[in-house]
CSV table of C-alpha atoms in Angstrom, one decimal:
chain,number,residue,atom,x,y,z
A,1,UNK,CA,79.0,148.5,89.3
A,2,UNK,CA,79.1,152.0,90.7
A,3,UNK,CA,76.6,153.1,88.0
A,4,UNK,CA,74.2,150.2,89.1
A,5,UNK,CA,74.5,151.3,92.7
A,6,UNK,CA,73.5,154.9,91.8
A,7,UNK,CA,70.5,153.7,89.8
A,8,UNK,CA,69.4,151.4,92.7
A,9,UNK,CA,69.5,154.4,95.1
A,10,UNK,CA,67.5,156.5,92.6
A,11,UNK,CA,64.9,153.8,92.3
A,12,UNK,CA,64.6,153.4,96.1
A,13,UNK,CA,64.1,157.2,96.5
A,14,UNK,CA,61.4,157.1,93.8
A,15,UNK,CA,59.7,154.1,95.3
A,16,UNK,CA,59.7,155.7,98.8
A,17,UNK,CA,58.1,158.8,97.3
A,18,UNK,CA,55.4,156.8,95.4
A,19,UNK,CA,54.5,154.2,98.1
A,20,UNK,CA,55.3,156.1,101.3
A,21,UNK,CA,54.1,154.0,104.3
A,22,UNK,CA,53.8,150.9,102.1
A,23,UNK,CA,57.6,151.0,101.5
A,24,UNK,CA,59.9,149.5,104.2
A,25,UNK,CA,63.6,149.7,103.8
A,26,UNK,CA,65.5,147.0,105.7
A,27,UNK,CA,69.0,148.1,104.6
A,28,UNK,CA,70.6,149.5,101.4
A,29,UNK,CA,70.2,146.2,99.6
A,30,UNK,CA,66.8,144.9,100.8
A,31,UNK,CA,63.4,146.4,101.0
A,32,UNK,CA,59.7,145.4,101.0
A,33,UNK,CA,56.7,147.0,99.3
A,34,UNK,CA,53.2,146.1,100.6
A,35,UNK,CA,50.6,145.9,97.8
A,36,UNK,CA,47.0,146.3,98.8
A,37,UNK,CA,44.0,145.9,96.5
A,38,UNK,CA,40.7,145.8,98.5
A,39,UNK,CA,40.9,142.7,100.8
A,40,UNK,CA,43.9,141.4,98.8
A,41,UNK,CA,47.2,142.1,100.6
A,42,UNK,CA,50.5,141.0,99.3
A,43,UNK,CA,54.1,142.0,99.8
A,44,UNK,CA,57.1,142.1,97.4
A,45,UNK,CA,60.5,141.7,99.0
A,46,UNK,CA,63.5,142.8,96.9
A,47,UNK,CA,67.1,141.8,97.4
A,48,UNK,CA,69.4,143.9,95.2
A,49,UNK,CA,72.6,142.6,93.6
A,50,UNK,CA,75.6,144.3,92.0
A,51,UNK,CA,74.4,143.4,88.4
A,52,UNK,CA,71.0,145.1,88.7
A,53,UNK,CA,69.7,146.8,86.7
A,54,UNK,CA,72.2,146.7,83.9
A,55,UNK,CA,72.7,142.9,83.5
A,56,UNK,CA,70.3,141.0,85.8
A,57,UNK,CA,67.1,141.4,87.7
A,58,UNK,CA,67.0,141.7,91.5
A,59,UNK,CA,66.1,138.7,93.5
A,60,UNK,CA,62.5,138.9,94.7
A,61,UNK,CA,60.1,137.1,97.0
A,62,UNK,CA,56.4,137.5,96.7
A,63,UNK,CA,54.2,136.8,99.8
A,64,UNK,CA,50.6,136.3,98.6
A,65,UNK,CA,49.3,133.2,100.4
A,66,UNK,CA,45.8,133.5,98.9
A,67,UNK,CA,47.0,132.9,95.4
A,68,UNK,CA,46.5,129.4,94.0
A,69,UNK,CA,49.4,127.4,92.6
A,70,UNK,CA,48.2,128.2,89.1
A,71,UNK,CA,47.8,131.9,89.8
A,72,UNK,CA,51.2,132.1,91.3
A,73,UNK,CA,52.8,130.4,88.3
A,74,UNK,CA,51.0,132.7,85.9
A,75,UNK,CA,52.0,135.8,87.9
A,76,UNK,CA,55.6,134.6,88.0
A,77,UNK,CA,55.6,134.3,84.2
A,78,UNK,CA,54.1,137.8,83.9
A,79,UNK,CA,56.9,139.2,86.1
A,80,UNK,CA,59.5,137.4,84.0
A,81,UNK,CA,58.0,138.8,80.8
A,82,UNK,CA,58.1,142.3,82.3
A,83,UNK,CA,61.8,141.9,83.0
A,84,UNK,CA,62.6,140.5,79.6
A,85,UNK,CA,60.7,143.4,78.0
A,86,UNK,CA,62.8,145.9,80.0
A,87,UNK,CA,66.3,144.4,80.2
A,88,UNK,CA,68.7,146.9,81.5
A,89,UNK,CA,66.0,149.1,83.1
A,90,UNK,CA,64.8,149.5,86.7
A,91,UNK,CA,61.8,147.1,86.9
A,92,UNK,CA,60.6,147.1,90.5
A,93,UNK,CA,57.9,149.7,89.9
A,94,UNK,CA,56.7,147.8,86.9
A,95,UNK,CA,56.7,144.6,88.9
A,96,UNK,CA,54.6,146.2,91.6
A,97,UNK,CA,52.1,147.6,89.2
A,98,UNK,CA,51.9,144.2,87.4
A,99,UNK,CA,51.1,142.5,90.7
A,100,UNK,CA,48.6,145.2,91.6
A,101,UNK,CA,46.8,144.7,88.3
A,102,UNK,CA,46.8,140.9,88.8
A,103,UNK,CA,45.3,141.3,92.2
A,104,UNK,CA,42.6,143.5,90.8
A,105,UNK,CA,41.5,140.6,88.6
A,106,UNK,CA,41.8,138.1,91.4
A,107,UNK,CA,39.7,140.3,93.6
A,108,UNK,CA,37.0,140.6,90.9
A,109,UNK,CA,36.9,136.8,90.5
A,110,UNK,CA,36.4,136.0,94.2
A,111,UNK,CA,32.8,137.2,94.0
A,112,UNK,CA,32.6,138.5,97.5
A,113,UNK,CA,29.2,139.7,98.6
A,114,UNK,CA,27.3,140.5,101.8
A,115,UNK,CA,26.8,136.9,102.7
A,116,UNK,CA,30.4,135.8,102.1
A,117,UNK,CA,33.2,138.2,103.1
A,118,UNK,CA,36.5,138.3,101.3
A,119,UNK,CA,38.2,137.1,104.5
A,120,UNK,CA,36.2,133.9,104.2
A,121,UNK,CA,37.1,133.5,100.6
A,122,UNK,CA,40.8,134.1,101.4
A,123,UNK,CA,40.7,131.5,104.3
A,124,UNK,CA,39.1,129.0,101.9
A,125,UNK,CA,41.9,129.7,99.3
A,126,UNK,CA,44.5,129.2,102.0
A,127,UNK,CA,42.9,125.8,102.9
A,128,UNK,CA,42.9,124.9,99.2
A,129,UNK,CA,46.6,125.5,99.0
A,130,UNK,CA,47.2,122.8,101.6
A,131,UNK,CA,48.2,119.5,100.1
A,132,UNK,CA,46.7,117.6,103.0
A,133,UNK,CA,43.6,115.5,102.2
A,134,UNK,CA,41.5,116.0,105.3
A,135,UNK,CA,39.9,112.6,104.8
A,136,UNK,CA,43.3,110.9,105.2
A,137,UNK,CA,44.6,110.0,108.6
A,138,UNK,CA,47.3,112.1,110.1
A,139,UNK,CA,50.7,110.5,109.4
A,140,UNK,CA,54.1,111.4,110.7
A,141,UNK,CA,56.3,113.2,108.2
A,142,UNK,CA,59.2,111.1,107.0
A,143,UNK,CA,62.7,112.5,107.5
A,144,UNK,CA,63.7,114.9,104.7
A,145,UNK,CA,67.2,115.3,103.3
A,146,UNK,CA,68.1,118.6,101.6
A,147,UNK,CA,71.2,119.2,99.6
A,148,UNK,CA,73.3,122.4,99.4
A,149,UNK,CA,72.3,124.8,96.8
A,150,UNK,CA,73.8,124.9,93.3
A,151,UNK,CA,73.9,128.2,91.3
A,152,UNK,CA,74.3,128.8,87.6
A,153,UNK,CA,73.8,132.3,86.0
A,154,UNK,CA,71.8,133.6,89.0
A,155,UNK,CA,69.4,130.6,89.0
A,156,UNK,CA,69.6,128.6,92.2
A,157,UNK,CA,68.8,124.8,92.5
A,158,UNK,CA,68.3,122.7,95.6
A,159,UNK,CA,67.2,119.0,96.0
A,160,UNK,CA,65.1,117.4,98.7
A,161,UNK,CA,64.2,113.8,99.1
A,162,UNK,CA,62.5,111.4,101.5
A,163,UNK,CA,61.6,107.7,101.9
A,164,UNK,CA,57.9,107.3,101.3
A,165,UNK,CA,55.5,104.3,101.2
A,166,UNK,CA,52.2,105.9,100.3
A,167,UNK,CA,50.5,109.1,99.1
A,168,UNK,CA,49.8,110.3,102.6
A,169,UNK,CA,53.5,110.4,103.4
A,170,UNK,CA,54.1,112.2,100.1
A,171,UNK,CA,51.6,114.9,101.2
A,172,UNK,CA,53.2,115.1,104.6
A,173,UNK,CA,56.6,115.7,103.1
A,174,UNK,CA,55.4,118.3,100.7
A,175,UNK,CA,53.5,120.2,103.4
A,176,UNK,CA,56.6,120.2,105.6
A,177,UNK,CA,58.7,121.5,102.7
A,178,UNK,CA,56.2,124.3,102.0
A,179,UNK,CA,56.3,125.5,105.6
A,180,UNK,CA,59.6,126.9,104.6
A,181,UNK,CA,58.7,130.2,102.9
A,182,UNK,CA,61.8,130.2,100.8
A,183,UNK,CA,60.9,126.8,99.3
A,184,UNK,CA,57.2,127.8,99.0
A,185,UNK,CA,58.2,130.9,97.0
A,186,UNK,CA,60.5,129.1,94.6
A,187,UNK,CA,59.8,129.7,91.0
A,188,UNK,CA,59.4,125.9,90.5
A,189,UNK,CA,59.2,123.0,92.9
A,190,UNK,CA,59.4,120.0,90.5
A,191,UNK,CA,58.8,116.5,91.9
A,192,UNK,CA,58.7,112.8,91.1
A,193,UNK,CA,58.0,109.8,93.2
A,194,UNK,CA,58.3,106.0,92.8
A,195,UNK,CA,56.7,103.6,95.2
A,196,UNK,CA,56.7,99.8,95.0
A,197,UNK,CA,53.3,98.2,96.1
A,198,UNK,CA,54.4,94.8,97.3
A,199,UNK,CA,50.9,93.4,97.8
A,200,UNK,CA,50.0,94.3,94.2
A,201,UNK,CA,53.4,93.6,92.7
A,202,UNK,CA,53.2,96.9,90.9
A,203,UNK,CA,54.6,100.5,90.9
A,204,UNK,CA,52.9,103.7,92.0
A,205,UNK,CA,54.7,106.6,90.4
A,206,UNK,CA,53.9,110.1,89.2
A,207,UNK,CA,55.6,113.5,88.6
A,208,UNK,CA,54.8,117.3,88.6
A,209,UNK,CA,56.6,119.9,86.4
A,210,UNK,CA,55.3,122.8,88.5
A,211,UNK,CA,55.5,125.1,85.5
A,212,UNK,CA,58.9,123.8,84.2
A,213,UNK,CA,57.7,121.9,81.2
A,214,UNK,CA,58.9,118.3,81.0
A,215,UNK,CA,61.1,118.6,84.1
A,216,UNK,CA,59.1,116.3,86.3
A,217,UNK,CA,58.9,113.5,83.6
A,218,UNK,CA,62.7,113.7,83.2
A,219,UNK,CA,63.1,113.3,87.0
A,220,UNK,CA,60.8,110.3,87.0
A,221,UNK,CA,62.7,108.8,84.1
A,222,UNK,CA,65.9,109.1,86.1
A,223,UNK,CA,64.3,107.4,89.1
A,224,UNK,CA,63.3,104.5,86.8
A,225,UNK,CA,66.8,104.3,85.3
A,226,UNK,CA,68.3,104.3,88.8
A,227,UNK,CA,65.7,101.7,90.0
A,228,UNK,CA,64.9,104.0,92.9
A,229,UNK,CA,62.3,102.5,95.2
A,230,UNK,CA,60.0,104.2,97.7
A,231,UNK,CA,61.4,107.7,97.3
A,232,UNK,CA,60.1,111.2,96.6
A,233,UNK,CA,62.4,113.8,95.2
A,234,UNK,CA,61.6,117.5,94.9
A,235,UNK,CA,63.9,120.0,93.1
A,236,UNK,CA,63.4,123.7,93.9
A,237,UNK,CA,64.5,126.3,91.4
A,238,UNK,CA,64.7,130.1,92.0
A,239,UNK,CA,64.9,131.8,88.6
A,240,UNK,CA,67.6,134.4,88.4
A,241,UNK,CA,66.5,136.2,85.3
A,242,UNK,CA,68.9,134.6,82.8
A,243,UNK,CA,67.5,131.8,80.7
A,244,UNK,CA,69.6,128.6,80.9
A,245,UNK,CA,68.2,126.7,78.0
A,246,UNK,CA,68.7,122.9,78.1
A,247,UNK,CA,71.2,123.3,80.9
A,248,UNK,CA,68.3,123.7,83.4
A,249,UNK,CA,67.3,120.1,82.8
A,250,UNK,CA,70.9,118.9,83.4
A,251,UNK,CA,70.9,120.8,86.7
A,252,UNK,CA,67.5,119.4,87.7
A,253,UNK,CA,68.6,115.8,87.0
A,254,UNK,CA,71.9,116.3,88.7
A,255,UNK,CA,70.2,117.6,91.9
A,256,UNK,CA,67.8,114.7,91.8
A,257,UNK,CA,70.6,112.2,91.7
A,258,UNK,CA,72.7,114.1,94.2
A,259,UNK,CA,69.8,114.2,96.7
A,260,UNK,CA,69.4,110.4,96.4
A,261,UNK,CA,73.1,109.6,96.6
A,262,UNK,CA,73.9,112.0,99.5
A,263,UNK,CA,71.0,110.8,101.5
A,264,UNK,CA,71.8,107.1,101.1
A,265,UNK,CA,68.5,106.4,99.4
A,266,UNK,CA,70.2,105.0,96.4
A,267,UNK,CA,72.4,102.0,96.7
A,268,UNK,CA,76.0,102.3,95.7
A,269,UNK,CA,75.6,99.5,93.3
A,270,UNK,CA,73.0,101.4,91.3
A,271,UNK,CA,75.0,104.6,91.4
A,272,UNK,CA,78.1,102.9,90.1
A,273,UNK,CA,76.1,101.0,87.4
A,274,UNK,CA,74.5,104.3,86.2
A,275,UNK,CA,77.8,106.1,86.1
A,276,UNK,CA,79.4,103.2,84.2
A,277,UNK,CA,76.6,103.3,81.6
A,278,UNK,CA,77.2,107.0,81.1
A,279,UNK,CA,80.9,106.5,80.5
A,280,UNK,CA,80.2,103.8,77.9
A,281,UNK,CA,78.0,106.0,75.8
């Protein structure tokens, strides 16, 4: 642990020297580096832990609101690859340069010219990030229940759920959740919803993996098994640098069920019935 601390201090000294005014030290365990490429401005906030760099990566938060959801997922995967290629080494400088290179490509793709400034493009990208459909009437956001966090090998999971009756309410809930920067910057925000359309005697349901392949469909399958009705569940995951394998799906499903049970959105009869089926297997 002492060796890790010494290496962290050495890295901070090096980063301060390299980035100078772009480097902001909050305390001995937290700092932020601003990354500027043309009109693209981002910031990488690092939270050091006692296992970095020998056995785990630092916890990071990337603020780059102009990135699309797809771009953010791709960049996140790139940073994870950088760490996996350099396990046991100090990686913050490599992360910063990976982000810088990515922004250079994004900057080129915006196609800014004299008639359309980059600021205009960025503002449009920010609007595209909003889940609101402007053609839809404004709706009041349903009450959202959020669980406590669960941690396994540096990965953190948290569940959120709300009673919803239409897609407008779903959008309102997601927008409200993403106002929280911590949730917005999660590695994955997987979701599933199931709504009963009484007038059509049919179900409206869908899911989103958000980069965690097959996670959303598993959540939706659980909602179907539990016969959940008129609910949206979102599970946030902050990747901690250690691959969990199939355990990640167990945790995602557990947080889905936990959010429903703790919020009272799932009847006790259905919960008991589901637990009984599990025991009988």
